[in-house]
mmCIF file of C-alpha atoms and ligand atoms in Angstrom:
data_model
loop_
_atom_site.group_PDB
_atom_site.id
_atom_site.type_symbol
_atom_site.label_atom_id
_atom_site.label_comp_id
_atom_site.label_asym_id
_atom_site.label_seq_id
_atom_site.Cartn_x
_atom_site.Cartn_y
_atom_site.Cartn_z
ATOM 1 C CA MET A 1 12.994 -138.887 23.607
ATOM 2 C CA LYS A 2 16.644 -138.215 22.796
ATOM 3 C CA LYS A 3 17.685 -134.608 23.082
ATOM 4 C CA ASN A 4 20.705 -135.038 20.946
ATOM 5 C CA ILE A 5 19.084 -135.645 17.590
ATOM 6 C CA ALA A 6 17.773 -132.699 15.446
ATOM 7 C CA VAL A 7 15.979 -132.637 12.195
ATOM 8 C CA TYR A 8 17.052 -129.997 9.531
ATOM 9 C CA PRO A 9 14.158 -129.950 7.062
ATOM 10 C CA GLY A 10 13.925 -128.081 3.793
ATOM 11 C CA SER A 11 13.683 -128.366 -0.005
ATOM 12 C CA PHE A 12 17.545 -128.227 -0.546
ATOM 13 C CA ASP A 13 16.905 -127.698 -4.299
ATOM 14 C CA PRO A 14 19.986 -127.790 -4.327
ATOM 15 C CA ILE A 15 22.002 -127.579 -1.198
ATOM 16 C CA THR A 16 24.194 -124.453 -0.905
ATOM 17 C CA TYR A 17 27.029 -123.312 1.403
ATOM 18 C CA GLY A 18 24.310 -121.440 3.325
ATOM 19 C CA HIS A 19 22.657 -124.673 4.216
ATOM 20 C CA LEU A 20 26.039 -126.429 4.960
ATOM 21 C CA ASP A 21 27.083 -123.533 7.254
ATOM 22 C CA ILE A 22 23.902 -124.019 9.309
ATOM 23 C CA LEU A 23 24.490 -127.814 9.328
ATOM 24 C CA LYS A 24 28.083 -127.415 10.519
ATOM 25 C CA ARG A 25 27.142 -125.038 13.241
ATOM 26 C CA GLY A 26 24.235 -127.175 14.304
ATOM 27 C CA LEU A 27 26.618 -130.054 14.812
ATOM 28 C CA GLU A 28 28.170 -128.061 17.649
ATOM 29 C CA LEU A 29 24.753 -128.335 19.428
ATOM 30 C CA PHE A 30 23.643 -131.730 18.459
ATOM 31 C CA ASP A 31 25.201 -135.194 18.233
ATOM 32 C CA LYS A 32 23.320 -136.110 15.161
ATOM 33 C CA ILE A 33 21.411 -134.069 12.514
ATOM 34 C CA ILE A 34 19.038 -135.640 10.024
ATOM 35 C CA VAL A 35 18.810 -133.525 6.886
ATOM 36 C CA ALA A 36 15.263 -134.252 5.733
ATOM 37 C CA VAL A 37 14.305 -133.328 2.113
ATOM 38 C CA ALA A 38 10.702 -132.394 1.905
ATOM 39 C CA TYR A 39 8.462 -133.520 -0.934
ATOM 40 C CA ASN A 40 6.913 -130.088 -1.414
ATOM 41 C CA VAL A 41 3.869 -130.040 -3.639
ATOM 42 C CA ASP A 42 3.740 -126.253 -3.988
ATOM 43 C CA LYS A 43 7.289 -125.699 -5.104
ATOM 44 C CA ARG A 44 8.381 -126.648 -8.683
ATOM 45 C CA ALA A 45 11.711 -128.282 -8.165
ATOM 46 C CA LEU A 46 14.704 -128.449 -10.450
ATOM 47 C CA PHE A 47 16.140 -131.636 -8.892
ATOM 48 C CA THR A 48 14.194 -134.638 -7.868
ATOM 49 C CA VAL A 49 14.232 -135.534 -4.227
ATOM 50 C CA LYS A 50 16.541 -138.515 -4.952
ATOM 51 C CA GLU A 51 19.054 -136.064 -6.817
ATOM 52 C CA ARG A 52 18.885 -133.620 -3.951
ATOM 53 C CA MET A 53 19.532 -136.377 -1.393
ATOM 54 C CA GLU A 54 22.503 -137.538 -3.422
ATOM 55 C CA LEU A 55 23.967 -133.986 -3.705
ATOM 56 C CA ILE A 56 23.622 -133.562 0.101
ATOM 57 C CA ARG A 57 25.291 -136.989 0.664
ATOM 58 C CA GLU A 58 28.233 -135.936 -1.628
ATOM 59 C CA SER A 59 28.450 -132.527 0.059
ATOM 60 C CA ILE A 60 28.771 -133.839 3.595
ATOM 61 C CA LYS A 61 31.561 -136.127 2.653
ATOM 62 C CA GLY A 62 30.697 -139.161 4.850
ATOM 63 C CA ASN A 63 30.212 -137.143 8.070
ATOM 64 C CA SER A 64 28.919 -139.875 10.313
ATOM 65 C CA HIS A 65 26.997 -137.388 12.439
ATOM 66 C CA VAL A 66 24.709 -136.451 9.615
ATOM 67 C CA GLU A 67 22.002 -138.614 8.130
ATOM 68 C CA VAL A 68 20.212 -137.723 4.821
ATOM 69 C CA ASP A 69 16.472 -138.674 4.579
ATOM 70 C CA SER A 70 13.247 -137.527 2.930
ATOM 71 C CA PHE A 71 9.715 -136.973 4.201
ATOM 72 C CA GLU A 72 6.197 -136.415 2.939
ATOM 73 C CA GLY A 73 3.466 -134.821 4.945
ATOM 74 C CA LEU A 74 3.560 -133.005 8.206
ATOM 75 C CA LEU A 75 7.076 -132.292 9.698
ATOM 76 C CA VAL A 76 5.707 -132.967 13.293
ATOM 77 C CA ASP A 77 4.855 -136.526 12.273
ATOM 78 C CA TYR A 78 8.311 -137.080 10.777
ATOM 79 C CA VAL A 79 10.040 -135.617 13.837
ATOM 80 C CA LYS A 80 8.113 -137.984 16.036
ATOM 81 C CA LYS A 81 8.869 -140.904 13.801
ATOM 82 C CA VAL A 82 12.624 -140.458 14.085
ATOM 83 C CA ASN A 83 12.448 -139.857 17.806
ATOM 84 C CA ALA A 84 13.695 -136.320 17.711
ATOM 85 C CA ARG A 85 12.660 -133.304 19.652
ATOM 86 C CA PHE A 86 14.392 -130.395 17.866
ATOM 87 C CA VAL A 87 14.165 -128.834 14.416
ATOM 88 C CA ILE A 88 16.869 -126.607 13.079
ATOM 89 C CA ARG A 89 16.044 -123.726 10.674
ATOM 90 C CA GLY A 90 18.229 -121.031 9.235
ATOM 91 C CA LEU A 91 17.202 -117.415 9.330
ATOM 92 C CA ARG A 92 18.352 -114.949 6.753
ATOM 93 C CA ALA A 93 16.514 -111.681 6.634
ATOM 94 C CA MET A 94 13.299 -110.290 8.060
ATOM 95 C CA SER A 95 11.500 -111.917 5.219
ATOM 96 C CA ASP A 96 12.396 -115.351 6.465
ATOM 97 C CA PHE A 97 11.332 -114.480 9.996
ATOM 98 C CA GLU A 98 7.602 -114.084 9.482
ATOM 99 C CA ASN A 99 7.161 -117.367 7.645
ATOM 100 C CA GLU A 100 9.417 -119.189 9.955
ATOM 101 C CA PHE A 101 7.639 -117.743 13.006
ATOM 102 C CA GLN A 102 4.315 -118.933 11.640
ATOM 103 C CA MET A 103 5.516 -122.341 10.812
ATOM 104 C CA ALA A 104 7.296 -122.825 14.199
ATOM 105 C CA SER A 105 4.196 -121.599 16.029
ATOM 106 C CA MET A 106 1.838 -123.973 14.072
ATOM 107 C CA ASN A 107 4.250 -126.972 14.659
ATOM 108 C CA ARG A 108 4.372 -126.211 18.338
ATOM 109 C CA ASN A 109 0.582 -126.045 18.261
ATOM 110 C CA LEU A 110 0.534 -129.520 16.695
ATOM 111 C CA ASN A 111 3.224 -131.036 18.998
ATOM 112 C CA LYS A 112 4.037 -129.295 22.282
ATOM 113 C CA ASP A 113 7.105 -131.461 22.737
ATOM 114 C CA MET A 114 8.823 -130.167 19.523
ATOM 115 C CA ASP A 115 10.943 -127.057 19.488
ATOM 116 C CA THR A 116 12.358 -125.168 16.639
ATOM 117 C CA ILE A 117 15.995 -123.772 17.040
ATOM 118 C CA PHE A 118 16.842 -120.866 14.789
ATOM 119 C CA MET A 119 20.470 -120.175 13.612
ATOM 120 C CA MET A 120 21.329 -116.885 12.088
ATOM 121 C CA THR A 121 22.900 -117.023 8.653
ATOM 122 C CA SER A 122 26.602 -116.128 8.488
ATOM 123 C CA LYS A 123 27.723 -112.906 6.957
ATOM 124 C CA ASP A 124 29.237 -114.706 4.031
ATOM 125 C CA TYR A 125 26.049 -116.554 3.194
ATOM 126 C CA PHE A 126 23.079 -114.247 3.986
ATOM 127 C CA PHE A 127 22.451 -113.646 0.328
ATOM 128 C CA ILE A 128 22.290 -117.244 -0.908
ATOM 129 C CA SER A 129 19.143 -119.118 -1.514
ATOM 130 C CA SER A 130 18.527 -122.106 -3.680
ATOM 131 C CA ARG A 131 16.196 -120.012 -5.744
ATOM 132 C CA THR A 132 18.775 -117.283 -6.624
ATOM 133 C CA ILE A 133 21.415 -119.943 -7.292
ATOM 134 C CA LYS A 134 19.132 -121.610 -9.794
ATOM 135 C CA GLU A 135 18.250 -118.220 -11.466
ATOM 136 C CA VAL A 136 21.936 -117.300 -11.825
ATOM 137 C CA ALA A 137 23.014 -120.720 -13.026
ATOM 138 C CA SER A 138 20.206 -120.806 -15.618
ATOM 139 C CA PHE A 139 21.718 -117.799 -17.234
ATOM 140 C CA ASN A 140 25.146 -119.315 -17.134
ATOM 141 C CA GLY A 141 26.237 -117.077 -14.260
ATOM 142 C CA CYS A 142 29.015 -118.154 -11.894
ATOM 143 C CA VAL A 143 27.849 -119.781 -8.600
ATOM 144 C CA SER A 144 31.196 -121.301 -7.625
ATOM 145 C CA GLY A 145 32.113 -120.558 -4.004
ATOM 146 C CA LEU A 146 28.330 -120.531 -3.160
ATOM 147 C CA VAL A 147 27.664 -124.061 -3.597
ATOM 148 C CA PRO A 148 29.732 -127.251 -3.395
ATOM 149 C CA GLU A 149 31.581 -128.204 -6.587
ATOM 150 C CA ILE A 150 29.329 -131.141 -7.330
ATOM 151 C CA VAL A 151 26.262 -128.904 -7.191
ATOM 152 C CA ASP A 152 27.899 -126.434 -9.542
ATOM 153 C CA LYS A 153 28.541 -129.315 -11.938
ATOM 154 C CA LYS A 154 25.013 -130.712 -11.698
ATOM 155 C CA LEU A 155 23.575 -127.276 -12.207
ATOM 156 C CA LYS A 156 25.501 -126.749 -15.464
ATOM 157 C CA GLU A 157 24.336 -130.267 -16.645
ATOM 158 C CA LYS A 158 20.753 -129.480 -15.755
ATOM 159 C CA PHE A 159 20.649 -126.137 -17.607
ATOM 160 C CA ALA A 160 22.597 -127.463 -20.671
ATOM 161 C CA LYS A 161 19.894 -129.933 -21.280
ATOM 162 C CA LYS A 162 17.163 -127.276 -21.097
HETATM 163 P P1 LIG B 201 12.474 -124.322 2.398
HETATM 164 O O1 LIG B 201 11.994 -124.607 1.056
HETATM 165 O O2 LIG B 201 11.830 -125.080 3.499
HETATM 166 O O3 LIG B 201 12.556 -122.845 2.724
HETATM 167 P P2 LIG B 201 15.281 -124.378 1.960
HETATM 168 O O4 LIG B 201 15.840 -125.567 1.372
HETATM 169 O O5 LIG B 201 15.157 -123.155 1.091
HETATM 170 O O6 LIG B 201 13.891 -124.804 2.548
HETATM 171 O O7 LIG B 201 16.022 -123.982 3.304
HETATM 172 C C1 LIG B 201 16.031 -124.816 4.393
HETATM 173 C C2 LIG B 201 16.397 -124.071 5.577
HETATM 174 O O8 LIG B 201 17.719 -123.513 5.394
HETATM 175 C C3 LIG B 201 15.514 -122.829 5.943
HETATM 176 O O9 LIG B 201 15.386 -122.728 7.293
HETATM 177 C C4 LIG B 201 16.213 -121.835 5.320
HETATM 178 O O10 LIG B 201 15.889 -120.548 5.940
HETATM 179 C C5 LIG B 201 17.688 -122.148 5.618
HETATM 180 N N1 LIG B 201 18.545 -121.517 4.701
HETATM 181 C C6 LIG B 201 18.573 -121.506 3.405
HETATM 182 N N2 LIG B 201 19.685 -120.765 2.749
HETATM 183 C C7 LIG B 201 20.275 -120.240 3.882
HETATM 184 C C8 LIG B 201 21.406 -119.307 4.056
HETATM 185 N N3 LIG B 201 22.071 -118.847 3.109
HETATM 186 N N4 LIG B 201 21.747 -119.019 5.306
HETATM 187 C C9 LIG B 201 21.039 -119.543 6.392
HETATM 188 N N5 LIG B 201 20.003 -120.319 6.296
HETATM 189 C C10 LIG B 201 19.628 -120.712 5.061
#
């Protein structure tokens, strides 16, 4: 097992500067990070998995240390498949903690070799979530400076069609 690969899983619906900040800081710890978009049956997504992956690709601007992928099913199985040992998750407020703690503990129960590394959100991004970005954008509010330009553009296109 290589120690230098980490998986950064999530919905990324869509990717924000909060996600990108965690990714950038994660690259200080790992040689390669796989951003893995989850097919989530519970959440109603605005962007398709393919669109989300494309937006991530455009946002990382060809960084060769980042790979973009998607996965279905259990995260532990995906992590094993790509031969990784670490998972990165970002932590915003206390509300994130409970859920993340539960997930990390369950994953560790399923695979003792896997560890979740938590990175604290930066002060400039603690209030950003994909959900609030979508909400603001749906009412034509300004989200520039919170998401990459391409995401801002695609959000405008999506909501113009609705
Ligand atoms: P999920 O649907 O699995 O919560 P998200 O796409 O919302 O996935 O987020 C993926 C990961 O990025 C999660 O660990 C989440 O806590 C983290 N994250 C999201 N937004 C921010 C932010 N603004 N600052 C730090 N971490 C964040």
